[in-house]
CSV table of C-alpha atoms in Angstrom, one decimal:
chain,number,residue,atom,x,y,z
A,15,MET,CA,4.3,23.9,-24.0
A,16,ILE,CA,2.5,20.8,-22.7
A,17,ILE,CA,0.6,22.9,-20.2
A,18,LYS,CA,-0.5,25.4,-22.8
A,19,ALA,CA,-1.6,22.7,-25.2
A,20,LEU,CA,-3.6,20.9,-22.6
A,21,LYS,CA,-5.3,24.1,-21.4
A,22,ILE,CA,-6.3,24.9,-25.0
A,23,PHE,CA,-7.6,21.4,-25.5
A,24,LEU,CA,-9.7,21.5,-22.3
A,25,ALA,CA,-11.1,24.9,-23.2
A,26,ILE,CA,-12.0,23.9,-26.8
A,27,GLU,CA,-13.6,20.7,-25.6
A,28,SER,CA,-16.0,22.5,-23.3
A,29,LYS,CA,-16.8,25.4,-25.7
A,30,THR,CA,-17.8,23.2,-28.6
A,31,ALA,CA,-20.9,22.1,-26.6
A,32,GLU,CA,-22.2,25.7,-26.8
A,33,PHE,CA,-22.6,25.6,-30.6
A,34,GLU,CA,-24.7,23.5,-33.1
A,35,GLU,CA,-23.2,20.2,-34.3
A,36,ASP,CA,-22.6,21.5,-37.8
A,37,HIS,CA,-21.0,24.8,-36.8
A,38,SER,CA,-17.7,25.3,-38.5
A,39,LEU,CA,-15.9,25.8,-35.1
A,40,VAL,CA,-17.3,22.5,-33.9
A,41,ARG,CA,-16.2,20.7,-37.0
A,42,THR,CA,-12.7,22.2,-36.9
A,43,SER,CA,-12.4,21.7,-33.1
A,44,LYS,CA,-13.6,18.1,-33.3
A,45,THR,CA,-10.8,17.3,-35.7
A,46,ALA,CA,-8.2,18.9,-33.3
A,47,ILE,CA,-9.7,17.2,-30.3
A,48,GLU,CA,-9.6,13.8,-32.0
A,49,SER,CA,-5.9,14.4,-32.8
A,50,VAL,CA,-5.1,15.3,-29.2
A,51,LEU,CA,-7.0,12.3,-27.9
A,52,PHE,CA,-5.1,10.0,-30.3
A,53,ARG,CA,-1.8,11.4,-29.1
A,54,LEU,CA,-2.9,10.9,-25.5
A,55,ARG,CA,-3.3,7.2,-26.1
A,56,LEU,CA,0.3,7.0,-27.0
A,57,ILE,CA,1.5,8.7,-23.8
A,58,ASP,CA,1.3,7.5,-20.2
A,59,ARG,CA,-1.4,9.7,-18.5
A,60,GLU,CA,0.5,9.7,-15.2
A,61,TRP,CA,3.6,11.0,-17.1
A,62,ILE,CA,1.6,14.0,-18.3
A,63,VAL,CA,0.3,14.7,-14.8
A,64,GLU,CA,3.8,14.5,-13.3
A,65,LYS,CA,5.2,16.7,-16.1
A,66,ILE,CA,2.7,19.4,-15.2
A,67,ARG,CA,3.5,19.2,-11.6
A,68,ASN,CA,7.3,19.4,-12.3
A,69,GLU,CA,6.9,22.4,-14.6
A,70,LEU,CA,4.5,24.4,-12.5
A,71,LYS,CA,5.5,23.2,-9.0
A,72,LEU,CA,2.2,24.6,-7.7
A,73,LYS,CA,-0.6,22.8,-5.8
A,74,GLU,CA,-3.4,24.9,-7.2
A,75,THR,CA,-3.2,23.1,-10.5
A,76,GLU,CA,-4.7,20.0,-9.0
A,77,ASN,CA,-8.1,20.8,-10.5
A,78,GLU,CA,-6.7,20.8,-14.0
A,79,LEU,CA,-4.7,17.7,-13.3
A,80,LYS,CA,-8.0,15.9,-12.4
A,81,LYS,CA,-9.4,17.1,-15.7
A,82,VAL,CA,-6.4,15.5,-17.6
A,83,LYS,CA,-6.9,12.3,-15.7
A,84,ASN,CA,-10.6,12.2,-16.5
A,85,ILE,CA,-10.3,12.8,-20.2
A,86,GLU,CA,-12.2,10.0,-21.9
A,87,VAL,CA,-10.0,8.2,-24.4
A,88,ASP,CA,-11.2,5.3,-26.6
A,89,ILE,CA,-8.1,3.0,-26.6
A,90,ASN,CA,-9.2,1.5,-29.9
A,91,SER,CA,-10.0,4.6,-31.9
A,92,GLN,CA,-8.2,5.0,-35.2
A,93,ASP,CA,-6.3,7.7,-37.0
A,94,GLY,CA,-6.6,8.6,-40.7
A,95,LYS,CA,-4.9,5.4,-41.8
A,96,GLY,CA,-7.1,3.3,-39.6
A,97,ARG,CA,-4.2,2.6,-37.1
A,98,THR,CA,-4.9,2.2,-33.5
A,99,ALA,CA,-2.4,3.1,-30.7
A,100,LEU,CA,-1.6,-0.6,-30.6
A,101,HIS,CA,-0.7,-0.7,-34.3
A,102,ILE,CA,1.7,2.3,-33.8
A,103,ALA,CA,3.3,0.9,-30.7
A,104,VAL,CA,3.9,-2.5,-32.4
A,105,ASP,CA,5.3,-0.8,-35.5
A,106,ASN,CA,7.7,1.2,-33.3
A,107,GLY,CA,8.6,-1.8,-31.2
A,108,GLU,CA,7.5,-0.1,-28.0
A,109,ARG,CA,7.2,-3.3,-25.9
A,110,GLU,CA,6.3,-1.6,-22.6
A,111,LYS,CA,3.7,0.5,-24.2
A,112,ILE,CA,2.2,-2.6,-26.0
A,113,ASN,CA,1.8,-4.3,-22.7
A,114,THR,CA,0.1,-1.3,-21.2
A,115,LEU,CA,-2.3,-1.0,-24.1
A,116,LEU,CA,-3.2,-4.7,-24.0
A,117,LYS,CA,-3.9,-4.4,-20.3
A,118,LYS,CA,-6.2,-1.4,-21.0
A,119,GLY,CA,-8.2,-3.3,-23.5
A,120,ALA,CA,-6.5,-2.7,-26.9
A,121,ASP,CA,-8.2,-4.9,-29.5
A,122,VAL,CA,-5.7,-7.2,-31.3
A,123,PHE,CA,-8.2,-7.8,-34.1
A,124,MET,CA,-8.6,-4.2,-35.1
A,125,VAL,CA,-7.5,-3.6,-38.7
A,126,THR,CA,-6.1,-0.6,-40.6
A,127,LYS,CA,-7.6,0.7,-43.8
A,128,GLU,CA,-5.4,-1.9,-45.5
A,129,ASP,CA,-6.8,-4.6,-43.2
A,130,ASN,CA,-3.5,-5.1,-41.3
A,131,THR,CA,-3.7,-6.3,-37.8
A,132,ALA,CA,-1.1,-5.5,-35.2
A,133,LEU,CA,0.3,-9.0,-35.9
A,134,HIS,CA,0.9,-8.1,-39.5
A,135,PHE,CA,3.0,-5.1,-38.3
A,136,ALA,CA,4.9,-7.4,-35.9
A,137,SER,CA,5.6,-9.9,-38.6
A,138,ALA,CA,6.7,-7.3,-41.1
A,139,ARG,CA,9.1,-5.8,-38.5
A,140,GLY,CA,10.4,-9.2,-37.4
A,141,TYR,CA,9.3,-8.7,-33.8
A,142,ASP,CA,8.8,-12.4,-32.9
A,143,ASP,CA,8.6,-11.6,-29.2
A,144,ILE,CA,5.9,-9.0,-29.8
A,145,ALA,CA,4.0,-11.5,-31.9
A,146,GLU,CA,4.2,-14.0,-29.0
A,147,THR,CA,2.9,-11.3,-26.6
A,148,ILE,CA,-0.1,-10.8,-29.0
A,149,PHE,CA,-0.8,-14.5,-29.2
A,150,ASN,CA,-0.6,-14.9,-25.4
A,151,HIS,CA,-3.0,-12.0,-24.9
A,152,ALA,CA,-5.5,-13.4,-27.4
A,153,GLU,CA,-5.5,-16.8,-25.7
A,154,ARG,CA,-5.4,-15.8,-22.1
A,155,GLN,CA,-7.3,-12.6,-22.0
A,156,ILE,CA,-10.0,-12.9,-24.7
A,157,ARG,CA,-9.9,-16.7,-24.8
A,158,LEU,CA,-9.5,-17.0,-28.6
A,159,SER,CA,-7.3,-19.5,-30.3
A,160,ALA,CA,-4.1,-18.1,-31.8
A,161,LYS,CA,-5.3,-19.7,-35.1
A,162,ASP,CA,-8.1,-17.1,-35.2
A,163,LEU,CA,-5.5,-14.4,-35.4
A,164,VAL,CA,-2.4,-15.9,-37.0
A,165,ASN,CA,-4.1,-16.4,-40.4
A,166,ALA,CA,-5.9,-13.1,-40.6
A,167,ARG,CA,-5.6,-11.5,-44.1
A,168,ASN,CA,-5.1,-8.0,-45.1
A,169,ASN,CA,-6.4,-6.3,-48.3
A,170,THR,CA,-3.9,-8.2,-50.5
A,171,LEU,CA,-5.0,-11.5,-48.8
A,172,SER,CA,-1.6,-11.7,-47.2
A,173,THR,CA,-1.2,-13.4,-43.8
A,174,GLY,CA,1.4,-12.5,-41.3
A,175,LEU,CA,3.5,-15.4,-42.6
A,176,HIS,CA,3.6,-13.7,-46.1
A,177,LEU,CA,5.1,-10.7,-44.3
A,178,ALA,CA,7.5,-12.5,-41.9
A,179,SER,CA,10.8,-10.6,-42.3
A,180,ASN,CA,13.0,-13.1,-40.3
A,181,VAL,CA,13.1,-16.8,-39.5
A,182,ARG,CA,12.4,-16.2,-35.8
A,183,THR,CA,9.1,-14.6,-36.6
A,184,ALA,CA,8.2,-17.3,-39.2
A,185,LYS,CA,8.8,-20.0,-36.6
A,186,CYS,CA,6.6,-18.2,-34.1
A,187,LEU,CA,3.8,-17.9,-36.6
A,188,LEU,CA,4.0,-21.5,-37.7
A,189,LYS,CA,4.2,-22.7,-34.1
A,190,HIS,CA,0.8,-21.0,-33.6
A,191,GLY,CA,-0.8,-22.7,-36.6
A,192,ALA,CA,0.0,-20.4,-39.6
A,193,ILE,CA,-1.1,-21.9,-42.9
A,194,TYR,CA,2.2,-22.4,-44.7
A,195,ASN,CA,0.7,-22.5,-48.2
A,196,ALA,CA,-2.0,-19.8,-48.0
A,197,LYS,CA,-2.3,-17.8,-51.2
A,198,ASN,CA,-2.5,-14.0,-51.5
A,199,ASP,CA,-4.4,-12.1,-54.2
A,200,LEU,CA,-1.5,-12.8,-56.6
A,201,GLY,CA,-1.6,-16.5,-56.0
A,202,GLN,CA,1.6,-16.4,-54.0
A,203,THR,CA,2.3,-18.6,-50.9
A,204,PRO,CA,4.6,-17.4,-48.1
A,205,LEU,CA,7.3,-19.5,-49.8
A,206,ASP,CA,6.8,-17.7,-53.1
A,207,HIS,CA,6.8,-14.3,-51.2
A,208,ALA,CA,9.7,-15.0,-48.9
A,209,GLY,CA,12.4,-12.2,-49.1
A,210,ASP,CA,14.7,-13.6,-46.4
A,211,GLU,CA,16.9,-16.6,-47.2
A,212,LYS,CA,16.4,-18.3,-43.8
A,213,VAL,CA,12.6,-17.8,-44.0
A,214,PHE,CA,12.7,-19.3,-47.5
A,215,GLY,CA,14.7,-22.3,-46.2
A,216,LEU,CA,12.3,-22.9,-43.4
A,217,LEU,CA,9.2,-22.8,-45.6
A,218,LYS,CA,10.9,-24.9,-48.2
A,219,THR,CA,11.5,-27.5,-45.5
A,220,VAL,CA,7.9,-27.4,-44.3
A,221,ASP,CA,6.6,-27.6,-47.8
A,222,GLY,CA,8.8,-30.7,-48.5
A,223,LEU,CA,7.6,-32.4,-45.3
A,224,PHE,CA,3.9,-32.0,-46.2
A,225,ASN,CA,4.5,-33.1,-49.8
A,226,ALA,CA,6.4,-36.2,-48.6
A,227,VAL,CA,3.8,-37.2,-46.0
A,228,ARG,CA,1.0,-36.6,-48.6
A,229,ASN,CA,2.8,-39.0,-50.9
A,230,GLY,CA,3.0,-41.7,-48.2
A,231,SER,CA,6.5,-41.2,-47.0
A,232,HIS,CA,5.7,-41.3,-43.3
A,233,ASN,CA,9.4,-41.8,-42.3
A,234,VAL,CA,9.9,-38.1,-42.6
A,235,ILE,CA,8.1,-37.7,-39.3
A,236,GLN,CA,10.9,-39.5,-37.6
A,237,GLU,CA,13.4,-37.1,-39.3
A,238,LEU,CA,11.9,-34.3,-37.2
A,239,ASP,CA,14.0,-35.6,-34.3
A,240,GLU,CA,17.1,-34.2,-36.1
A,241,PHE,CA,15.6,-30.7,-36.3
A,242,ASP,CA,16.3,-28.1,-33.7
A,243,PRO,CA,13.4,-27.9,-31.2
A,244,GLU,CA,12.0,-24.6,-32.5
A,245,GLU,CA,12.1,-25.8,-36.1
A,246,ALA,CA,10.5,-29.1,-35.2
A,247,LEU,CA,7.7,-27.3,-33.3
A,248,ALA,CA,7.1,-25.0,-36.2
A,249,ALA,CA,6.9,-27.9,-38.7
A,250,THR,CA,4.6,-30.0,-36.6
A,251,ASN,CA,2.2,-27.1,-35.8
A,252,ALA,CA,2.1,-25.6,-39.3
A,253,ARG,CA,-1.2,-26.0,-41.2
A,254,ASN,CA,-2.0,-26.6,-44.8
A,255,TYR,CA,-4.7,-24.7,-46.6
A,256,GLN,CA,-7.2,-27.3,-45.4
A,257,GLY,CA,-6.3,-26.5,-41.8
A,258,HIS,CA,-4.5,-29.9,-41.3
A,259,CYS,CA,-1.2,-30.3,-39.5
A,260,LEU,CA,1.6,-32.7,-40.6
A,261,LEU,CA,0.4,-35.6,-38.3
A,262,GLN,CA,-3.2,-35.3,-39.6
A,263,VAL,CA,-2.0,-35.4,-43.2
A,264,ALA,CA,0.1,-38.5,-42.3
A,265,ILE,CA,-2.9,-40.3,-40.8
A,266,VAL,CA,-5.1,-39.9,-43.9
A,267,ASN,CA,-2.4,-40.9,-46.3
């Protein structure tokens, strides 16, 4: 089946060049080609080549194998919902595929038609390790601060922290500078929007720390020593809507 599909694809791709751009065959074929190309981004190219070799067990197919290898694929092109291959891989929790896509140049800032980044998907799914992978890639490979990504908003003005489905992910986001009291289009903060009890508890603690420091109770900073390391890091790196961390708020109050 895979051999037949690829042969048809290669034939269609070359034949469309023989017709005018607005020809019905060209329009129909382009839609089919775009669909095939999008699926190819989700599959390891070498796996396809090996699959053909195993099915045919013939050396005369090398010319077609080269064609498959040379198919040009835009790693950041989008499907009908505006999703890239990275969005889909993150949504499915496919960690190995995510690493491959990032190495090949997948853009972590690409958004869907609902303005969701891959980080929004990771947050909603509770994949804190994937969120960490995305942050590390942003900082090391494209030299952008995690804060440029962590507070990105979708079409409801929700950040990843609004969508965080477990406390591990919430801690990860706060550690990288998430704004704990950012408001969405309904005026809700992540605390208002929290659907997980532990996420609610963490955000309630962070909110209480900021309020205490803003009111001059600087002794709460010392209380952070009693927190577990991850929670303390999340609290000290969290930002308010002005972009200030707990220590900065303490200094000016």
